[in-house]
Short mmCIF file of C-alpha atoms in Angstrom, two decimals:
data_model
loop_
_atom_site.label_atom_id
_atom_site.label_comp_id
_atom_site.label_asym_id
_atom_site.label_seq_id
_atom_site.Cartn_x
_atom_site.Cartn_y
_atom_site.Cartn_z
CA MET S 5 197.81 117.25 -34.82
CA THR S 6 195.53 116.51 -37.97
CA PHE S 7 195.64 115.46 -41.41
CA THR S 8 195.39 117.85 -44.91
CA ALA S 9 196.11 115.82 -48.13
CA PRO S 10 198.56 117.96 -49.87
CA THR S 11 197.52 119.47 -52.94
CA SER S 12 200.86 119.13 -55.16
CA ASP S 13 203.90 116.59 -54.92
CA ALA S 14 205.81 119.33 -53.75
CA ALA S 15 203.76 119.31 -50.74
CA LEU S 16 203.34 116.30 -50.59
CA GLN S 17 207.66 115.54 -50.37
CA GLN S 18 207.38 118.43 -47.40
CA ARG S 19 204.74 116.13 -45.82
CA VAL S 20 206.85 113.48 -45.96
CA ASP S 21 209.67 115.02 -45.24
CA GLU S 22 207.97 116.16 -42.12
CA LEU S 23 206.75 112.95 -41.78
CA GLU S 24 210.56 111.56 -41.49
CA LEU S 25 211.42 113.98 -39.24
CA LEU S 26 208.74 112.95 -36.26
CA HIS S 27 209.51 109.37 -37.22
CA THR S 28 213.59 109.95 -36.46
CA SER S 29 212.75 112.30 -33.18
CA ALA S 30 210.67 109.03 -31.80
CA LEU S 31 213.45 107.14 -32.88
CA GLU S 32 216.08 108.77 -30.51
CA LEU S 33 213.55 109.31 -28.04
CA ILE S 34 213.02 106.01 -27.62
CA ASP S 35 216.80 105.23 -27.16
CA ASN S 36 217.18 107.45 -24.51
CA LEU S 37 214.16 106.81 -22.30
CA GLN S 38 216.04 102.60 -22.80
CA ILE S 39 218.61 104.33 -22.26
CA ALA S 40 217.15 106.27 -18.35
CA LEU S 41 215.93 103.42 -17.37
CA THR S 42 219.05 101.12 -17.68
CA THR S 43 220.77 103.87 -15.27
CA CYS S 44 217.89 104.46 -12.91
CA ARG S 45 217.63 100.33 -12.25
CA ARG S 46 221.23 99.72 -12.37
CA ILE S 47 221.47 103.12 -9.93
CA GLY S 48 219.04 101.36 -8.09
CA ILE S 49 220.66 98.68 -7.39
CA ALA S 50 223.76 100.04 -6.50
CA VAL S 51 221.42 101.91 -3.23
CA GLY S 52 221.04 98.09 -2.54
CA ILE S 53 223.81 96.99 -2.59
CA VAL S 54 225.60 100.36 -0.33
CA MET S 55 222.01 100.40 2.04
CA ALA S 56 223.14 96.53 2.93
CA GLN S 57 226.85 96.94 3.55
CA HIS S 58 226.82 100.11 5.25
CA ARG S 59 223.48 99.12 7.09
CA VAL S 60 222.01 102.99 6.02
CA THR S 61 218.22 104.06 4.53
CA GLU S 62 218.07 104.88 0.86
CA ASP S 63 218.29 108.31 0.84
CA ALA S 64 221.39 108.23 2.45
CA ALA S 65 222.83 105.06 0.56
CA PHE S 66 222.19 107.05 -2.74
CA GLU S 67 224.00 110.89 -1.08
CA MET S 68 227.23 108.63 -1.14
CA LEU S 69 227.34 107.20 -3.90
CA ARG S 70 226.76 111.17 -5.45
CA VAL S 71 229.14 112.18 -2.61
CA ALA S 72 231.62 109.62 -4.32
CA GLY S 73 230.93 110.19 -7.25
CA GLN S 74 231.54 114.76 -6.78
CA SER S 75 234.83 113.52 -5.24
CA ARG S 76 236.52 111.55 -7.88
CA GLY S 77 234.46 113.75 -11.07
CA ARG S 78 232.37 111.05 -12.07
CA LYS S 79 228.75 110.57 -13.05
CA VAL S 80 226.62 109.23 -9.94
CA ARG S 81 225.40 106.16 -12.31
CA ASP S 82 229.56 105.75 -13.79
CA VAL S 83 230.22 105.24 -9.73
CA ALA S 84 226.80 103.30 -9.58
CA GLU S 85 227.72 100.88 -12.55
CA ASP S 86 230.92 99.72 -10.83
CA VAL S 87 229.28 99.60 -7.55
CA VAL S 88 226.88 97.01 -9.05
CA ARG S 89 230.02 94.72 -10.86
CA THR S 90 232.52 94.92 -7.49
CA GLY S 91 230.12 94.49 -4.74
CA THR S 92 231.17 97.42 -3.30
CA LEU S 93 231.67 101.85 -2.97
CA ASP S 94 235.32 101.80 -2.12
#
């Protein structure tokens, strides 16, 4: 992005408005990425718990979480959170 100096107050205000919008968008993206990172970690922990309990591969453990979520009408991340909290998929 190149910067061109505004030539009037209206142009300056427009540029300020554009920058505020970009800033807001960047903050929202940061929040979303932080949530995604936390969710990914929690699912990974749950996969490990299921792997240990059921002696299955990582893919099989994730599939078990996915199927549990689907059969319960819940998101995988919510089922994973329950597994992390309770220590069991059941």
